[in-house]
PDB file of C-alpha atoms in Angstrom:
ATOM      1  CA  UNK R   1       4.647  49.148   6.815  1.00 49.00           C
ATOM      2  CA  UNK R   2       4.481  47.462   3.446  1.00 55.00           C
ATOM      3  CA  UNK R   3       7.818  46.006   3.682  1.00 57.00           C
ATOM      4  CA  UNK R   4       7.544  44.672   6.696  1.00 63.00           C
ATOM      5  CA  UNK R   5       4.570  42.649   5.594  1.00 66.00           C
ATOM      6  CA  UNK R   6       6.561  40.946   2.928  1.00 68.00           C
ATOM      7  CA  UNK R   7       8.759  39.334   5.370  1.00 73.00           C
ATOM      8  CA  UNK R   8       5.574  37.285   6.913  1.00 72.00           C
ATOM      9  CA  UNK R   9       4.231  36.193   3.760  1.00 71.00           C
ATOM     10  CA  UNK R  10       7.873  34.571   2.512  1.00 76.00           C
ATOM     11  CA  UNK R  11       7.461  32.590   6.422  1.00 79.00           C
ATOM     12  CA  UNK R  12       4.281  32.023   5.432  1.00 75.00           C
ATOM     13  CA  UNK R  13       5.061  30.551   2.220  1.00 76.00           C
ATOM     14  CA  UNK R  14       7.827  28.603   3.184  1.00 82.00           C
ATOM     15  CA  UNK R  15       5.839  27.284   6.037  1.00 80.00           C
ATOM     16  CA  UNK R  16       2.787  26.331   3.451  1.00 74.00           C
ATOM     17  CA  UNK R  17       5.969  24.328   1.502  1.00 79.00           C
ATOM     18  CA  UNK R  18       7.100  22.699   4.389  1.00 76.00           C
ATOM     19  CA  UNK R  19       3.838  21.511   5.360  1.00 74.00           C
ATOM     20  CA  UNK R  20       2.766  20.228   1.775  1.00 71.00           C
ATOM     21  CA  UNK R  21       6.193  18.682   1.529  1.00 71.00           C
ATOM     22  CA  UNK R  22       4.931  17.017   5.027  1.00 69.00           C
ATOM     23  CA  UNK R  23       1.474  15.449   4.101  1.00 64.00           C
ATOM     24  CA  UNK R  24       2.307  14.274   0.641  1.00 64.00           C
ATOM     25  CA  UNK R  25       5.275  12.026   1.637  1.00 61.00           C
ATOM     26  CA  UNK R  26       5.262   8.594  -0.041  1.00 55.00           C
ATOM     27  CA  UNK R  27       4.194   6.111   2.517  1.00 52.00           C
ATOM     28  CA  UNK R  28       7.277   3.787   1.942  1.00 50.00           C
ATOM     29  CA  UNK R  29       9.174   7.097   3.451  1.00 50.00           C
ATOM     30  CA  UNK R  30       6.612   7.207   6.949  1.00 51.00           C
ATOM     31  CA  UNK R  31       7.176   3.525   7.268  1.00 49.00           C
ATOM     32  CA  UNK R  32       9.841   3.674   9.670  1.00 50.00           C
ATOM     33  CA  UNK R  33       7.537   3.320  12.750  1.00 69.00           C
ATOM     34  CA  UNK R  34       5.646   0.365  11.599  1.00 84.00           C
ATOM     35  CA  UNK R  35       5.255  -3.080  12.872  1.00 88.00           C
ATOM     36  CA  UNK R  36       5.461  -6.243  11.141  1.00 91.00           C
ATOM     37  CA  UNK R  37       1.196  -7.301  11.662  1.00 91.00           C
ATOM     38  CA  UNK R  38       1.015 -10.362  13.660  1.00 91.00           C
ATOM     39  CA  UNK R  39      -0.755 -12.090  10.687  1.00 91.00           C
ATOM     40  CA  UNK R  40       2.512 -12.774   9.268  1.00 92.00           C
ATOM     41  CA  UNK R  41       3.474 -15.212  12.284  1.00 92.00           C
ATOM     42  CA  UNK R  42       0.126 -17.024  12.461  1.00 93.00           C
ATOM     43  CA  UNK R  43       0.595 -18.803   9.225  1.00 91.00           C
ATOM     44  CA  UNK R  44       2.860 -21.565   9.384  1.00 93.00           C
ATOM     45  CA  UNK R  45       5.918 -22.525   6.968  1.00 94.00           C
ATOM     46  CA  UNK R  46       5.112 -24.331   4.104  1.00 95.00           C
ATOM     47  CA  UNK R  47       7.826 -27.120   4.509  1.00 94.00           C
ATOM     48  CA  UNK R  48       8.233 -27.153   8.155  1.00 92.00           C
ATOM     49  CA  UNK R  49       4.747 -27.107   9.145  1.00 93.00           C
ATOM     50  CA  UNK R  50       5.370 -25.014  11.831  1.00 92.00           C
ATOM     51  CA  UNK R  51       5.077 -21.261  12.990  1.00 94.00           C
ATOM     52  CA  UNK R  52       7.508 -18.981  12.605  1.00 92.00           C
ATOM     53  CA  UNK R  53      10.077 -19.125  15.599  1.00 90.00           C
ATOM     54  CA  UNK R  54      10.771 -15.529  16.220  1.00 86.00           C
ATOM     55  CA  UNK R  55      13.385 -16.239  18.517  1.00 88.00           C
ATOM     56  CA  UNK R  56      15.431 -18.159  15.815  1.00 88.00           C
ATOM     57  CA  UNK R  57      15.026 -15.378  13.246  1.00 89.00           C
ATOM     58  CA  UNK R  58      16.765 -12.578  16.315  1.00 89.00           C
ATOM     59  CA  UNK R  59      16.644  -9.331  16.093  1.00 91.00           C
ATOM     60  CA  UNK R  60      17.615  -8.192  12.773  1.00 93.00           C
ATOM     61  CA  UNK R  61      15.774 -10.463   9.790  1.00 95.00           C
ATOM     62  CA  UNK R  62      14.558  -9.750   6.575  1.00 95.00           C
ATOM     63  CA  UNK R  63      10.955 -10.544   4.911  1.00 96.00           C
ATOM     64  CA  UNK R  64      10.990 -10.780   1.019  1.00 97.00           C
ATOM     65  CA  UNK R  65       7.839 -11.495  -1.047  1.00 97.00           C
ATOM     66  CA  UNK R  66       8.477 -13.169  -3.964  1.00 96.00           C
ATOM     67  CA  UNK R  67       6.561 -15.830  -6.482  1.00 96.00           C
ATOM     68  CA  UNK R  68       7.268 -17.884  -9.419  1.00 96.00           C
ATOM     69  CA  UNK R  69       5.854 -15.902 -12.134  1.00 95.00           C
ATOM     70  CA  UNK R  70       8.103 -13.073 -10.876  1.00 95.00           C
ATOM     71  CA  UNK R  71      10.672 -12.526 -13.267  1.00 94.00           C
ATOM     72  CA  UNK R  72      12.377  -9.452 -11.390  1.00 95.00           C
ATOM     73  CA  UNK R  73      12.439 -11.962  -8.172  1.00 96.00           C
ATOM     74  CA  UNK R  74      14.561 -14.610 -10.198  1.00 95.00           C
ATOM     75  CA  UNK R  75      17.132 -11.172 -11.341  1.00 95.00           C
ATOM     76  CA  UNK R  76      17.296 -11.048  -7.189  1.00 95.00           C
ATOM     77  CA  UNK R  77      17.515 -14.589  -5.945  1.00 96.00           C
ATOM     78  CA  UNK R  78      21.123 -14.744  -5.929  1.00 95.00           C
ATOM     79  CA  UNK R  79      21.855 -11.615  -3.450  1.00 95.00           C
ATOM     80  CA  UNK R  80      19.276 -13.730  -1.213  1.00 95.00           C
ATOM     81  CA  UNK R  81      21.622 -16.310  -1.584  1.00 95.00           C
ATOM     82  CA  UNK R  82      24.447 -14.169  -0.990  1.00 94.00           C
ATOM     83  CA  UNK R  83      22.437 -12.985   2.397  1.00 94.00           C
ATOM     84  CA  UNK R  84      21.706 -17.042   3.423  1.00 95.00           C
ATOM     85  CA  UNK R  85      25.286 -17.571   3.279  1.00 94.00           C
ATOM     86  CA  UNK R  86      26.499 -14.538   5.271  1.00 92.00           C
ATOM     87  CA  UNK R  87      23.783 -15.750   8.052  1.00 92.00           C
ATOM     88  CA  UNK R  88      20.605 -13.697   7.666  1.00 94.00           C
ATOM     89  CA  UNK R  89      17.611 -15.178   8.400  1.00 95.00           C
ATOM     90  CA  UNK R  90      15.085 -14.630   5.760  1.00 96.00           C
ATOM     91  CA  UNK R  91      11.237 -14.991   5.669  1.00 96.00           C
ATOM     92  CA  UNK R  92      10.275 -15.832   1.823  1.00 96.00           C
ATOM     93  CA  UNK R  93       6.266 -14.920   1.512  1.00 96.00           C
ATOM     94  CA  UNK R  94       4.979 -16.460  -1.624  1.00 97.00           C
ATOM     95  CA  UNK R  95       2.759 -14.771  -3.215  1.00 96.00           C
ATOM     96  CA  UNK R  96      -0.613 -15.918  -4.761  1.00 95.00           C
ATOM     97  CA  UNK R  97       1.171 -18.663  -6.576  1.00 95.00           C
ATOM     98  CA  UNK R  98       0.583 -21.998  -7.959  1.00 95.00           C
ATOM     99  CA  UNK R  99       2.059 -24.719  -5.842  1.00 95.00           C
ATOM    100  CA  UNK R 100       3.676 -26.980  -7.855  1.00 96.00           C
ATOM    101  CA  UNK R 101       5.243 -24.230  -9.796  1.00 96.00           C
ATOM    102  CA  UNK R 102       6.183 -22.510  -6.638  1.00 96.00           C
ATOM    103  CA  UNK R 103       8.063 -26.029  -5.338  1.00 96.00           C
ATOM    104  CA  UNK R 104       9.620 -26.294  -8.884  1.00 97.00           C
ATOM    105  CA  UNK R 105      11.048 -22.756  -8.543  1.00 96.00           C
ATOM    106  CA  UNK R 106      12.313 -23.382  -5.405  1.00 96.00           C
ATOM    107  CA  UNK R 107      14.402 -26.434  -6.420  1.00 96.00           C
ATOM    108  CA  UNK R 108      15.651 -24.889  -9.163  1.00 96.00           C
ATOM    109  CA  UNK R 109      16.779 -22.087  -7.894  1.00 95.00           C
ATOM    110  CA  UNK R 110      17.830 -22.470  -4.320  1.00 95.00           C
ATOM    111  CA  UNK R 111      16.012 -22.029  -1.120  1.00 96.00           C
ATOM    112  CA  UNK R 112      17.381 -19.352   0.694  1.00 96.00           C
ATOM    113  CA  UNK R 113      14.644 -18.728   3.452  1.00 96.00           C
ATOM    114  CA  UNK R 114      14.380 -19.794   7.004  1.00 95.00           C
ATOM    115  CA  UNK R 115      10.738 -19.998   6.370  1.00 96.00           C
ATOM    116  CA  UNK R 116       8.591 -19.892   3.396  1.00 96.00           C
ATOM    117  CA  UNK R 117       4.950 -18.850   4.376  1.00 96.00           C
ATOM    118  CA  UNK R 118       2.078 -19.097   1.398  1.00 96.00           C
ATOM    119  CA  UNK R 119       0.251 -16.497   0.753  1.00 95.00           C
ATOM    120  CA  UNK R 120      -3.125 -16.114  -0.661  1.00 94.00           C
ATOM    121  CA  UNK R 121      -2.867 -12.193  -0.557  1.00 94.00           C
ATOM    122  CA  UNK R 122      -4.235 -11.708   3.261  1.00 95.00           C
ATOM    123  CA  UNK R 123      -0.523 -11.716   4.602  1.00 95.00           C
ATOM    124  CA  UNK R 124       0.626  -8.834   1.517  1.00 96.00           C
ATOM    125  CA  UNK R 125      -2.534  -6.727   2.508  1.00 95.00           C
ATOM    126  CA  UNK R 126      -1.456  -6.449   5.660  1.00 94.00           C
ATOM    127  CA  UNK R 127       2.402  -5.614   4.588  1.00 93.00           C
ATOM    128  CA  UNK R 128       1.272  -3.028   2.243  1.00 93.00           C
ATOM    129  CA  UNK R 129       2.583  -4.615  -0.278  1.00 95.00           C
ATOM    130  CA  UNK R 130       2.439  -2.899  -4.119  1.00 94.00           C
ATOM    131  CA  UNK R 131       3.935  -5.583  -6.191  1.00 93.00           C
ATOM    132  CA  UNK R 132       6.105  -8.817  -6.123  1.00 91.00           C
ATOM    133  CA  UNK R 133       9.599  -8.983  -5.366  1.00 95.00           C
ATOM    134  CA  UNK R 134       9.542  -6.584  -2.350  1.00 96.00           C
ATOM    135  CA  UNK R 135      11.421  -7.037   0.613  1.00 96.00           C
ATOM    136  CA  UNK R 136      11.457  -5.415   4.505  1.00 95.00           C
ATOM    137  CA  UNK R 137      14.179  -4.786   6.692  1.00 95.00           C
ATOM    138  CA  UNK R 138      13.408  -5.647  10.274  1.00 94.00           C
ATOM    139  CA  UNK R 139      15.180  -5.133  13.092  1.00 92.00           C
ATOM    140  CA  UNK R 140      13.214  -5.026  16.712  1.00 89.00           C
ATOM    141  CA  UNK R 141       9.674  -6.164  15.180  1.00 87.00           C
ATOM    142  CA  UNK R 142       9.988  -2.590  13.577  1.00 91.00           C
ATOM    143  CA  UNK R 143      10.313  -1.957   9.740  1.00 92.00           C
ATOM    144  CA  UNK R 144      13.303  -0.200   9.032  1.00 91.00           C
ATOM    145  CA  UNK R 145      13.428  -0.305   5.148  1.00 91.00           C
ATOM    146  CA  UNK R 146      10.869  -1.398   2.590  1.00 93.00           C
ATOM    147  CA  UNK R 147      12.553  -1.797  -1.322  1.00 94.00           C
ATOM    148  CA  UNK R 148      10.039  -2.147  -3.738  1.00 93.00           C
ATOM    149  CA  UNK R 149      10.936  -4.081  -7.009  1.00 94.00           C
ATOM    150  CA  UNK R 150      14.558  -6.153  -7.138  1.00 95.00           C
ATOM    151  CA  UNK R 151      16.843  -5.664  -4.678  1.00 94.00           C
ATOM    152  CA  UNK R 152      20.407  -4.146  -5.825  1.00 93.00           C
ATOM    153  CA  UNK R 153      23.616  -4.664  -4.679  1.00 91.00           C
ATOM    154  CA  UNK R 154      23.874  -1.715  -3.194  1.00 90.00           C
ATOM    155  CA  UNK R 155      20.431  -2.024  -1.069  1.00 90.00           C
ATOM    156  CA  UNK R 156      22.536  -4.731   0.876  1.00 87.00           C
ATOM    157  CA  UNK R 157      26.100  -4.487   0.995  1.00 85.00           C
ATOM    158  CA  UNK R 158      26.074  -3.184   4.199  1.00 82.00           C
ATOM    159  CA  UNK R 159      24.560  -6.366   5.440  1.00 80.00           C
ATOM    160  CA  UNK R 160      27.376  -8.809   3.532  1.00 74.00           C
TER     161      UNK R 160
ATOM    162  CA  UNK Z   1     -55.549 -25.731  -2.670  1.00 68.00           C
ATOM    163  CA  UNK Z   2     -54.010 -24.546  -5.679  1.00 73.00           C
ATOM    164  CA  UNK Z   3     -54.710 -21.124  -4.739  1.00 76.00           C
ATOM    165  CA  UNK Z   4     -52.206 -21.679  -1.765  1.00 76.00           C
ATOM    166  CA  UNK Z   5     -49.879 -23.167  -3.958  1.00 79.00           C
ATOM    167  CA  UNK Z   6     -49.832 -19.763  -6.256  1.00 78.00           C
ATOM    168  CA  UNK Z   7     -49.665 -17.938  -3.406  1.00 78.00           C
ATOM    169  CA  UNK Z   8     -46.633 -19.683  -2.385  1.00 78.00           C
ATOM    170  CA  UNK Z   9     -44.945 -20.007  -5.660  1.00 79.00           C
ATOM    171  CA  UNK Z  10     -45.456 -15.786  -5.821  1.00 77.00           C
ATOM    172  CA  UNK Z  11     -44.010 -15.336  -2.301  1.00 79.00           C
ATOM    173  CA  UNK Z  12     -40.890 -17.927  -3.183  1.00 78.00           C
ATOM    174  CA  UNK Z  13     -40.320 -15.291  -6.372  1.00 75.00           C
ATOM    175  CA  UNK Z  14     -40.559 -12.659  -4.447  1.00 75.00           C
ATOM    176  CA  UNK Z  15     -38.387 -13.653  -1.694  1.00 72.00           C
ATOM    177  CA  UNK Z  16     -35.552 -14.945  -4.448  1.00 73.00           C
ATOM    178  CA  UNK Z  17     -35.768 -11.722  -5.884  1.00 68.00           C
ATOM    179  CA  UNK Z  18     -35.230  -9.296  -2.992  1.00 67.00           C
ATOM    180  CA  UNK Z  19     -32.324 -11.472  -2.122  1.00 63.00           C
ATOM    181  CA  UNK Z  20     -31.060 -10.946  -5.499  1.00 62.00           C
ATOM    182  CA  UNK Z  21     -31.457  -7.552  -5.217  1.00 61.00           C
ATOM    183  CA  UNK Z  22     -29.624  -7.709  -1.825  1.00 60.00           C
ATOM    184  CA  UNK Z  23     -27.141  -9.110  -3.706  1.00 59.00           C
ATOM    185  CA  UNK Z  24     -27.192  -6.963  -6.489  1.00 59.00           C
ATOM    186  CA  UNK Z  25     -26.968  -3.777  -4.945  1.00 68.00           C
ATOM    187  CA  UNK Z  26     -23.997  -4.579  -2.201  1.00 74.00           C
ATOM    188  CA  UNK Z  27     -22.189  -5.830  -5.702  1.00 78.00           C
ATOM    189  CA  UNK Z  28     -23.014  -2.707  -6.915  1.00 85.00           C
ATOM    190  CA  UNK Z  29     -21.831  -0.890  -3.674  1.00 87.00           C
ATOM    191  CA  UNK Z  30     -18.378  -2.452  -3.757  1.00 91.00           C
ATOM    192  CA  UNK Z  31     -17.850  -1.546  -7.066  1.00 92.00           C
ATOM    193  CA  UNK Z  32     -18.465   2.041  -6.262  1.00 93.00           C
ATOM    194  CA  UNK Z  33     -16.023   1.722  -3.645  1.00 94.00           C
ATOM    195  CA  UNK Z  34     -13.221   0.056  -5.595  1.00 95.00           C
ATOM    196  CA  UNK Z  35     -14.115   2.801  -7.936  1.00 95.00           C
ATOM    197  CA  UNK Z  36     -12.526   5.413  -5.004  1.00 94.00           C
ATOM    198  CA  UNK Z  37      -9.166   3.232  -4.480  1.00 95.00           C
ATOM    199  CA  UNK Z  38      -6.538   4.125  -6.622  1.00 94.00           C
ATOM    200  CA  UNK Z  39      -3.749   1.236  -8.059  1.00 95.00           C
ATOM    201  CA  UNK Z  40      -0.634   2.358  -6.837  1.00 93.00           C
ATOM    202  CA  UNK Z  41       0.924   0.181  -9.263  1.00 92.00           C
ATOM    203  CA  UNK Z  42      -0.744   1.957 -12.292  1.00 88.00           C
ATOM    204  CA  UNK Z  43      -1.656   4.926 -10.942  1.00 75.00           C
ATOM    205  CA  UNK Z  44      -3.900   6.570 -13.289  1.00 87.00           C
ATOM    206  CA  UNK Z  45      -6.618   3.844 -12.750  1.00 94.00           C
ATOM    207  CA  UNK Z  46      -8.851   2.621  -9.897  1.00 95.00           C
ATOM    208  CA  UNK Z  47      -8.350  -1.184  -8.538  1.00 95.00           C
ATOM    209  CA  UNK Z  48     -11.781  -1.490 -10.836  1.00 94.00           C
ATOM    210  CA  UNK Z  49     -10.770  -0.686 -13.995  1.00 93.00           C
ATOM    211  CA  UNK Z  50      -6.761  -2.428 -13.502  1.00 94.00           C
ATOM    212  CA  UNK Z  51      -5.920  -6.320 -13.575  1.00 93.00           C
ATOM    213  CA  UNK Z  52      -2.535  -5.805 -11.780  1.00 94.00           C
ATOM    214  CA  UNK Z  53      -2.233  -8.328  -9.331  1.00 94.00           C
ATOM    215  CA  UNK Z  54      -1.956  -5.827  -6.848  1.00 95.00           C
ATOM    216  CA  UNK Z  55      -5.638  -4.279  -8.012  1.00 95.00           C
ATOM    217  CA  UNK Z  56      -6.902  -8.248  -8.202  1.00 96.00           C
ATOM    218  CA  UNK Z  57      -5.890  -8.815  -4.707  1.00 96.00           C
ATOM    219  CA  UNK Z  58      -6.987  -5.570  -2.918  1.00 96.00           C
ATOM    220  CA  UNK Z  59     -10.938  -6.570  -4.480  1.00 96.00           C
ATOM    221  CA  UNK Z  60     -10.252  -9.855  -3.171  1.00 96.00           C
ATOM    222  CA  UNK Z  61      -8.904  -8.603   0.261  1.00 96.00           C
ATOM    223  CA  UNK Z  62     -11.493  -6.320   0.471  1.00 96.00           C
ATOM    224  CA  UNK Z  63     -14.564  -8.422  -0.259  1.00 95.00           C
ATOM    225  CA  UNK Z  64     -13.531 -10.780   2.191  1.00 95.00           C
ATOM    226  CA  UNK Z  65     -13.401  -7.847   4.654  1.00 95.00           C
ATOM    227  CA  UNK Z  66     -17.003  -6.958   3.873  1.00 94.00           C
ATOM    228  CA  UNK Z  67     -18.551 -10.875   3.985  1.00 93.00           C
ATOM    229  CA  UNK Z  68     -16.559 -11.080   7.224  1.00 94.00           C
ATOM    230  CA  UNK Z  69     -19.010  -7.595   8.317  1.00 93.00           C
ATOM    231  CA  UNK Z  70     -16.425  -5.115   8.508  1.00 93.00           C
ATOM    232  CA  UNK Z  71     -17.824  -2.000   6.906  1.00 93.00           C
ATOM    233  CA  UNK Z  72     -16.907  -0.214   3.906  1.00 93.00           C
ATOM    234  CA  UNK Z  73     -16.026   2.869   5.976  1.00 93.00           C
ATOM    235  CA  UNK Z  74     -13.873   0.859   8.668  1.00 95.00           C
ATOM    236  CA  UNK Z  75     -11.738  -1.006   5.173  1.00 95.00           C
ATOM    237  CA  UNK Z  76     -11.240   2.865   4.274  1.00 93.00           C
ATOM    238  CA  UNK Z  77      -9.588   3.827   7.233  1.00 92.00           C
ATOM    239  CA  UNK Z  78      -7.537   1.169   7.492  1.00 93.00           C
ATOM    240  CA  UNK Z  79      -6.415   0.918   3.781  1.00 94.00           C
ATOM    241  CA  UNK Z  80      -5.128   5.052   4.524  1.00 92.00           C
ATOM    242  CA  UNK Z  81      -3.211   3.298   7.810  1.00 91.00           C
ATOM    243  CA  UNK Z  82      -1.701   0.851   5.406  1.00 92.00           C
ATOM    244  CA  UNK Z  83      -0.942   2.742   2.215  1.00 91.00           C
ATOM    245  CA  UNK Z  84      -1.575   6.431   2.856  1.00 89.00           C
ATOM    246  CA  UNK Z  85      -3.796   9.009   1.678  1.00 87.00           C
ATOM    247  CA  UNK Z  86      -2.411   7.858  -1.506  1.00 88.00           C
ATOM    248  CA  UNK Z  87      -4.337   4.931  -1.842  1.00 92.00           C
ATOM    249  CA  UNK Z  88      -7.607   6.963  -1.885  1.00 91.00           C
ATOM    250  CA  UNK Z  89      -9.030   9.024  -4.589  1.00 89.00           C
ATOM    251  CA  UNK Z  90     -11.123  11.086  -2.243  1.00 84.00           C
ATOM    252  CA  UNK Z  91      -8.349  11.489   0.195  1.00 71.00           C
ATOM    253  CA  UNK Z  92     -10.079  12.424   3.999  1.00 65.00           C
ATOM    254  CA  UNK Z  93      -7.398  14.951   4.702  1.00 60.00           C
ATOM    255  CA  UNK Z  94      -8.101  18.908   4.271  1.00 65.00           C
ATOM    256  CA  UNK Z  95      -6.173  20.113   2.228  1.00 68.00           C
ATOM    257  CA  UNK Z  96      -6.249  23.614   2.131  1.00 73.00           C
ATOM    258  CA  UNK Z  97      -2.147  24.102   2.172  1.00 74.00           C
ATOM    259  CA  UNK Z  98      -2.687  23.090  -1.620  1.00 75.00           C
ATOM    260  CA  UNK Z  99      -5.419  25.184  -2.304  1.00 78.00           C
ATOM    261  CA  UNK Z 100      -4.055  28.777  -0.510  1.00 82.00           C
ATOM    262  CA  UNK Z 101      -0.937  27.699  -2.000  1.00 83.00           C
ATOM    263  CA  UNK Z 102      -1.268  29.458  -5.649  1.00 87.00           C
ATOM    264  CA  UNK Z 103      -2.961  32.071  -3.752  1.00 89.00           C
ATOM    265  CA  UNK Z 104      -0.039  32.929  -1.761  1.00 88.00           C
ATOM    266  CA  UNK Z 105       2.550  32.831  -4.128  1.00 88.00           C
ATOM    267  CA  UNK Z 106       0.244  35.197  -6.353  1.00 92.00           C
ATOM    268  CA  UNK Z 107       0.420  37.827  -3.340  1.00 91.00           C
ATOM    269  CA  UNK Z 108       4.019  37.426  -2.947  1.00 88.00           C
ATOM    270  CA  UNK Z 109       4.664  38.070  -7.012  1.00 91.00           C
ATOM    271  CA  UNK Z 110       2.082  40.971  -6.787  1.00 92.00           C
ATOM    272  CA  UNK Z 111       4.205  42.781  -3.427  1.00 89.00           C
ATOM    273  CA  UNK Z 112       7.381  42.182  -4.741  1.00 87.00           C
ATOM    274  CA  UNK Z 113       6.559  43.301  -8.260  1.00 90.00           C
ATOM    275  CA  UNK Z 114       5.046  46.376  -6.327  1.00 87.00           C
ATOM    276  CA  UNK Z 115       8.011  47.205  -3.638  1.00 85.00           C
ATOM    277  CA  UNK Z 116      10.404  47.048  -7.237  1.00 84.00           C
ATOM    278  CA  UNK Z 117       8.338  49.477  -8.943  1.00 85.00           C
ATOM    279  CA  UNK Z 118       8.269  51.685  -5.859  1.00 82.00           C
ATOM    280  CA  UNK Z 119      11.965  51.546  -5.796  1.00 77.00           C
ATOM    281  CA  UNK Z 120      11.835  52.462  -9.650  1.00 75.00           C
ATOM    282  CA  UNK Z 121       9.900  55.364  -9.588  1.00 77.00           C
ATOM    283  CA  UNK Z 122      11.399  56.958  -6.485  1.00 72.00           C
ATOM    284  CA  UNK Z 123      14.458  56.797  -8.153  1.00 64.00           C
TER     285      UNK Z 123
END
């Protein structure tokens, strides 16, 4: 009789890990459902002057947030280079930055966005965002991957 | 005449000070709040006490939410829908799994421990 309660309590416990494991995820790990917020195309690009054109940008595209006080986002510019030249559109979201520094950067170091969108800290809010550089995978409106701090080779190979 | 005009003058103080207490206190409130959000880039602190810029902008964010009328309870929720339970110090979830957990594991030690010795001593 005593034995045969031990087995229960182990599915018990195992059950209590599971569900622990469960509730405490990180959220960058339960982002795979969520939608880029529409906030993000109702602010227009910085040089263009216009909305984003979510046609242009297709199915797959990738939104990086980045400013010029960013060190780490300099260490990653060139892979976004690297990811201009192979054809992927990318949405650079400038964060809480000065402007003139901000246009400085950019010619300085390359522009390799399809649209750069300012932002006073409404549109990173809305992302989730933690810290600058961090950039989203999208593909169908849906975020697929979220990498927090400077991308790596590695976090993009398979899209060179 | 001029008792009108004291009488005025003491109502104008009045009035300037409730709204300052108005003020004062949904300040006050907010800071509270901020208080209960936790900087997920330096964990250990509340968005009060750190000057990340990811602290900075969630006051920001969230001040403008509250001039705009959105309450401090509807910013909550949606702060968990962006960020998790994480993002909250007083996290709205019941955790009881986390609790019962030591509790459990204690009972397991104890009947194993006791289904060895039984072994033991029959032997």
């Amino acid at each position: 009789m005593k034995k045969n309660l031990f087995i229960p309590f182990i599915g018990l416990f195992i059950l209590a890990i599971c569900a622990f494991y469960y509730f405490n995820q990180a959220p960058s790990q339960k982002l795979e459902a969520k939608q880029v917020p529409p906030v993000l195309f109702e602010a227009k690009d910085f040089y263009k002057n216009e909305l984003i054109d979510t046609q242009n940008l297709g199915d797959f595209y990738i939104i990086n947030f980045f400013a010029s006080w960013c060190k780490p986002c300099l260490a990653e510019h060139p892979l976004l280079m690297e990811l201009q030249s192979k054809g992927i559109k990318i949405i650079g979201v400038n964060f809480r930055d000065d402007e003139d520094n901000f246009i400085d950067w950019i010619e300085e170091n390359g522009n390799p966005f399809e649209y750069i969108i300012r932002d006073d800290g409404s549109i990173a809010y809305e992302m989730g965002l933690i810290g600058v550089p961090e950039t989203y995978f999208i593909n169908n409106k849906i975020i697929q991957k979220k990498i927090q701090g400077p991308l790596f080779y590695e976090d993009i190979e398979t899209y060179l | 005449m001029k008792i009108l005009k004291l009488t005025s003058n003491f109502l104008l103080v009045i009035f300037l000070l409730s709204l300052f207490s108005i003020g004062y206190s949904n300040e006050n409130k907010l800071n509270d709040y901020f208080k209960t959000i936790r900087c997920l880039v330096c964990e250990g602190q509340s968005i009060n006490e750190s000057d990340t810029e990811f602290a900075i902008n969630l006051r920001e964010q969230i001040k403008i939410k509250t001039n705009s009328g959105m309450s401090i309870k509807e910013i909550n929720q949606e702060l968990i829908e962006i960020y998790g339970e994480q993002i909250s110090f007083n996290p709205s979830k019941n955790h009881f799994l986390l609790w019962l957990m030591p509790l459990i594991l204690v009972l397991v030690i104890l009947m194993f421990i006791r289904n060895k010795l039984k072994f033991f001593y029959k032997k």
